[in-house]
XYZ file of C-alpha atoms in Angstrom:
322
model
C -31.125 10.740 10.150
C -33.687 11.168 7.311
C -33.169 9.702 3.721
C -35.313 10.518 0.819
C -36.311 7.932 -2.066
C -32.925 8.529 -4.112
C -31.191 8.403 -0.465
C -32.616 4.767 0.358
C -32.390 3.694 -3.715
C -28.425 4.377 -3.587
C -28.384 2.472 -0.676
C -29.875 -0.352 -1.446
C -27.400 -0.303 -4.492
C -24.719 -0.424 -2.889
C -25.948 -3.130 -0.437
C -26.966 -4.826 -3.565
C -23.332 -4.883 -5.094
C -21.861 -5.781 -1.872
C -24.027 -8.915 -1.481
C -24.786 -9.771 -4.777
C -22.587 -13.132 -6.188
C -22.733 -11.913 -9.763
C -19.507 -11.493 -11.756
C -18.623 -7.608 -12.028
C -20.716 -6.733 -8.933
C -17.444 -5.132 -7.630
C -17.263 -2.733 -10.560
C -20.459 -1.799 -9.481
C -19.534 -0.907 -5.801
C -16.315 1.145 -7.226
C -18.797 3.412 -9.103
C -20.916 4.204 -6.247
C -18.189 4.803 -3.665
C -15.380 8.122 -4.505
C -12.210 7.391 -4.785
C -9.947 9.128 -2.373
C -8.026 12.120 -4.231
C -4.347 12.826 -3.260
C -3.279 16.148 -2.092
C -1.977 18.096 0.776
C -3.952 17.226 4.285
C -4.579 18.860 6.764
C -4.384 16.757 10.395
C -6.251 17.292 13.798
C -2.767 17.691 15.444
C -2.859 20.988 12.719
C 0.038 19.936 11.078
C -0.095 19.420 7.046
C 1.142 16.343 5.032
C 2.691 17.783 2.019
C 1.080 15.926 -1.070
C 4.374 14.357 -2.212
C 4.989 12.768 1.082
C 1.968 11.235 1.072
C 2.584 10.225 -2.982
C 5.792 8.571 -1.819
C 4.214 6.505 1.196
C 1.467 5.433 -0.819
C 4.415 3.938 -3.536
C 6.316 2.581 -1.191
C 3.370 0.404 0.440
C 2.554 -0.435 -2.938
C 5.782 -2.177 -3.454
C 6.449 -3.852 -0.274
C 4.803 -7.162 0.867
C 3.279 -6.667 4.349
C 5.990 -6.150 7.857
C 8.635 -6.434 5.280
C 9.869 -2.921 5.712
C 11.627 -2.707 9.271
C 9.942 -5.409 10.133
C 6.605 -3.933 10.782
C 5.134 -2.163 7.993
C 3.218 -2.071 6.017
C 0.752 -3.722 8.545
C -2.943 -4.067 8.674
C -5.043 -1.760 9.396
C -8.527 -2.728 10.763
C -10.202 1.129 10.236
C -11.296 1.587 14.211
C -9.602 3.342 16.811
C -11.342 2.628 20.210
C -15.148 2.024 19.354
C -14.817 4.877 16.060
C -14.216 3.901 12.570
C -11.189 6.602 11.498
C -12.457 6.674 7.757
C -16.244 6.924 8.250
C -16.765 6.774 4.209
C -15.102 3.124 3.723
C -17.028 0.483 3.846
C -17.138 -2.352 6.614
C -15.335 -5.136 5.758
C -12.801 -3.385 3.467
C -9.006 -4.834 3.859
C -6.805 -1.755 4.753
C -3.143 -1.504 5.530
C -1.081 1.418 6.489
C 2.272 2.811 6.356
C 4.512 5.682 7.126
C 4.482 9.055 6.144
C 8.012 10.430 6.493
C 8.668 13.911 5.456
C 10.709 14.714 2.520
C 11.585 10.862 2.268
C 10.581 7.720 2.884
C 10.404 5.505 5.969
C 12.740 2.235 5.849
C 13.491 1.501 9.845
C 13.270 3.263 13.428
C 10.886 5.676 14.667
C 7.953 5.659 12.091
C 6.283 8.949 12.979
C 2.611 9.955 13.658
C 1.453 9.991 10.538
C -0.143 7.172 7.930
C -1.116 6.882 4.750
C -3.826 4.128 4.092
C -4.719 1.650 1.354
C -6.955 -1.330 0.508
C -5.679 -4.398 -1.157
C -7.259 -4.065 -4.354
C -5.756 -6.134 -7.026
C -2.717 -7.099 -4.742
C -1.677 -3.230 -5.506
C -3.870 -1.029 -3.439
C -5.801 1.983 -3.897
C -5.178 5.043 -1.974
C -7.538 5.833 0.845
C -6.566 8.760 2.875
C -4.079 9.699 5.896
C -4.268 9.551 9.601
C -2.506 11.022 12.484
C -1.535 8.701 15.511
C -2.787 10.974 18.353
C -1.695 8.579 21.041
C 1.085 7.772 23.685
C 2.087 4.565 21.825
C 2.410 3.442 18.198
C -0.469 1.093 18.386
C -2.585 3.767 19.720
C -5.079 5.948 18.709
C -5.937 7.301 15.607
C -7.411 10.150 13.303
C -8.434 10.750 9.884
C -7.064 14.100 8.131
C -8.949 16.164 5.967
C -7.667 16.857 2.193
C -6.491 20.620 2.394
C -8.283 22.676 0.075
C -6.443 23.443 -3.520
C -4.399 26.562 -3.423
C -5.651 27.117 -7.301
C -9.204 26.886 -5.908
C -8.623 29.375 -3.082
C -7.153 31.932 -5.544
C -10.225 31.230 -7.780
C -12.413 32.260 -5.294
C -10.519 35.200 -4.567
C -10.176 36.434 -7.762
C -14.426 35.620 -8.107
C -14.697 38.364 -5.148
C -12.707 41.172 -6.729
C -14.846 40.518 -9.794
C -17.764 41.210 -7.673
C -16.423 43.919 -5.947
C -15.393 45.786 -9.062
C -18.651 45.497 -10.283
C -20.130 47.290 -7.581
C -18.164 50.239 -7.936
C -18.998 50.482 -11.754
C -22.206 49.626 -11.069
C -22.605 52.483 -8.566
C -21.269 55.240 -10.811
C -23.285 58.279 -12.056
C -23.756 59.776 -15.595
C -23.716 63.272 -13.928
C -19.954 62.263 -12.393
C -17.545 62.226 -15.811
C -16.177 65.729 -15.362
C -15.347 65.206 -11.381
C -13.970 61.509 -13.279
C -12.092 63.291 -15.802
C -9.911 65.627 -12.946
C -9.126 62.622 -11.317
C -7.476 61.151 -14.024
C -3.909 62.905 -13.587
C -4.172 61.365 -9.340
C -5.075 58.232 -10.227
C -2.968 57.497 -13.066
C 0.222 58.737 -10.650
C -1.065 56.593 -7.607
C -1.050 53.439 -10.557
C 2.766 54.437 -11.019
C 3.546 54.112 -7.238
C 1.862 50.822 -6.976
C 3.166 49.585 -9.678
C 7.357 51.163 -8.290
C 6.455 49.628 -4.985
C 6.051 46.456 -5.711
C 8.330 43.858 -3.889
C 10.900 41.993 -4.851
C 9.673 38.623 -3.886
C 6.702 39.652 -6.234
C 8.237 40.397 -9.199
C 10.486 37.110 -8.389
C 6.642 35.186 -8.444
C 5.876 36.730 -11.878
C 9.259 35.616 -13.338
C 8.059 32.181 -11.981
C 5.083 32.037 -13.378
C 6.269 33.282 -17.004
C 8.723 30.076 -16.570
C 5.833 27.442 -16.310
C 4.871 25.503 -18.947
C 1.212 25.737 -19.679
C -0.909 22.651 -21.040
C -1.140 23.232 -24.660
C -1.926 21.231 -27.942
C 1.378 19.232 -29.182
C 2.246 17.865 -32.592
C 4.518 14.857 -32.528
C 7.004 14.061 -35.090
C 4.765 11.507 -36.730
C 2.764 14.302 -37.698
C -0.205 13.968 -34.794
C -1.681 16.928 -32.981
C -2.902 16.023 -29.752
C -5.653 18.173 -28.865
C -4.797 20.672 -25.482
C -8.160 18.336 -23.915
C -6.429 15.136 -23.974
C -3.299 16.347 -22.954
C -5.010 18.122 -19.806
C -6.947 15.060 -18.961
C -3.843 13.257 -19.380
C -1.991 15.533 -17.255
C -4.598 15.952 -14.588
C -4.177 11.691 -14.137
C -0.412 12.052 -13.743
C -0.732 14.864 -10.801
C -3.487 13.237 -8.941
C -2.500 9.776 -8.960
C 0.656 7.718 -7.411
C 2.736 5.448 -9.790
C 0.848 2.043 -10.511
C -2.823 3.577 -10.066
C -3.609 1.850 -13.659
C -1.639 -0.738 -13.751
C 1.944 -0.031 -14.758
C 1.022 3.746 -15.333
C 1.735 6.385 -13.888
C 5.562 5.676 -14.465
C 9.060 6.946 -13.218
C 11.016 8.351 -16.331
C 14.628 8.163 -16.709
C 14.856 11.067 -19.355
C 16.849 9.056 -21.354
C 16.219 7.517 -24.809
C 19.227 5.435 -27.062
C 21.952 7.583 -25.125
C 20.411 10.933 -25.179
C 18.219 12.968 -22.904
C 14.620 13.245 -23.891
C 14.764 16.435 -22.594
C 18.219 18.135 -22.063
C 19.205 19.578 -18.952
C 16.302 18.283 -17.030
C 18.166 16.314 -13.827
C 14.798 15.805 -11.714
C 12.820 12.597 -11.576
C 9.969 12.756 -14.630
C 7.037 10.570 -14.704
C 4.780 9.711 -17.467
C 1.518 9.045 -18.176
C -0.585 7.777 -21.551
C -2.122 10.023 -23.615
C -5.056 8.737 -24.942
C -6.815 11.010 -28.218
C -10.296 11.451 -27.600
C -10.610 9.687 -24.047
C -8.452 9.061 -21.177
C -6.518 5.757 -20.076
C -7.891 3.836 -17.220
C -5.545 0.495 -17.134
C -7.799 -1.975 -19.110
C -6.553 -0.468 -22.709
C -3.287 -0.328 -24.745
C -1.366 2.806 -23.692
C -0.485 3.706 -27.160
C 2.521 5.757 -28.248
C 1.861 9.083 -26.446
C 2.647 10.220 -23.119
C 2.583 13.367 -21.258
C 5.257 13.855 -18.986
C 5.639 15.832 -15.212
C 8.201 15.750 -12.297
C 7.957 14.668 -9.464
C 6.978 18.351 -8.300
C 3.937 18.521 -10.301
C 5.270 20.751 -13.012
C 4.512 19.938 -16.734
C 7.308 19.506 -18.539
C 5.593 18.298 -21.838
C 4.621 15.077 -24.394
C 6.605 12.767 -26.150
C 6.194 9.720 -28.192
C 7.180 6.546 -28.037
C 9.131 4.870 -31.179
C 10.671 1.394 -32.071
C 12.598 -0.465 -29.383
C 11.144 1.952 -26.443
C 12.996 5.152 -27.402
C 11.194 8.512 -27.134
C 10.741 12.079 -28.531
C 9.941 15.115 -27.529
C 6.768 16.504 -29.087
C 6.510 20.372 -29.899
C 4.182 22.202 -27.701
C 2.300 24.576 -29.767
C 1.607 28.668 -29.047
C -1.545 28.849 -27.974
């Protein structure tokens, strides 16, 4: 393998921070290594683990102390199967445990499954640091690291990107000399738009109303008279989806909905969680959390901000029309 002079500085960086004695040397290594990212992933077996299955795993070996659920789990995990590190991008040396990855639950006794989600021990909490398919005959057998499925949002990115470029070609390619051939095609195309548009599907139109349901991530104004900017908010939000409760500390949260007697938001029945909103910067554990919190469900949907008052009660904040 070749390495060029940034290659072999970074390198010796990170060799640096590993063996250095110096006091914050760790905060060092944590810059120059990227955090694993939750999400769906996609296994060698070609199965995928659904993103909240592996958000619930990863809080449940969070909470337990180690073989304390069924007896076994979560266990160590010592990153090798047969003579291969599984996670190639952790370093050697790294404490990692594992635990199961149930399905639409959580594991709590018998058969644990094929599938693991992994953490380290950092700050007796753990960080999340990917999922792995057991690919052999016995639980203590072999293992395989899975690959973070690409974002759906991404995907439909790109394919909107290619229509772009497609439809610019055929503008592109017409010809001044062409409007009157243009103009008698007017009447065929404009009926052929009002087929489309009759045969659309049920199960289409049914996605539209969906979408026209969501909540979008807008500015909100709280009843103490502060606009949070539609920036914060977003990079508050984006914290809540990617990370599992406890990732800074005591936040993200679980959220009862429920504030002096009352429901912070009526109607809502599903488990919330909340994370702080932080004006002008984002929270990262080492700061107060202030008053202001955006808050999601469990199925990644925004459902919107609220502040915090005396005695830990809560309001909703109005999302403004943007």
């Amino acid at each position: 393998m070749f390495f060029d002079m940034k290659s072999a500085v970074l390198y010796g960086l990170v060799a640096a921070a590993y063996a250095s004695p110096i006091p914050g040397s760790s905060a060092v290594t944590d810059s120059l290594i990227k955090r694993a990212k939750l999400g769906d992933f996609t296994c060698p077996d070609g199965s995928t683990v659904q993103r909240e299955d592996v958000r619930n795993a990863l809080n449940e070996c969070r909470e337990h102390d180690d073989r304390t659920v069924a007896g076994s789990y979560p266990k160590y995990f010592g990153n090798q199967s047969g003579n291969q590190k599984v996670f190639t991008n952790i370093p050697d040396g790294t404490r990692l445990r594992e635990f199961p990855i149930i399905a639409n639950g959580v594991y709590t006794t018998g058969n644990p499954g094929a599938y693991r989600v992994v953490t380290d021990y950092k700050d007796n909490r753990g960080d999340f640091r990917g999922v792995m398919v057991h690919i052999g005959p016995t639980v203590g057998g072999a293992y395989q690291a899975c690959t973070l499925a690409k974002d759906k949002r991404e995907e439909k990115r790109g394919d909107d990107d290619d229509t772009d470029k497609e439809d610019r070609k055929k503008h592109k390619g017409g010809k001044d000399g062409d409007d009157d051939d243009d103009d008698d095609n007017d009447s065929a195309d404009d009926e052929l738009a009002v087929r489309d548009t009759s045969a659309s599907s049920g199960s289409e139109m049914n996605e539209l109303a969906t979408r026209a349901k969501k909540k979008k991530i807008v500015s909100a104004t709280c009843p103490d008279g502060t606009t949070l900017a539609k920036d914060d908010v977003g990079a508050a939000w984006k914290e809540l989806k990617d990370n599992s409760n406890g990732a800074y500390g005591k936040y993200p949260e679980n959220f009862g909905n429920m504030s002096g007697g009352s429901q912070v938001y009526p109607g809502v029945t599903k488990q919330l969680r909340s994370f702080p909103i932080i004006p002008g910067g984002v929270f990262q554990g080492n700061q107060s959390p202030g008053k202001y919190r955006v808050v999601g469900g469990e199925d990644n949907k925004f459902q919107g901000v609220m502040i915090e008052g005396a005695g830990g009660t809560f309001q909703q904040c109005t999302l403004n029309d943007e």
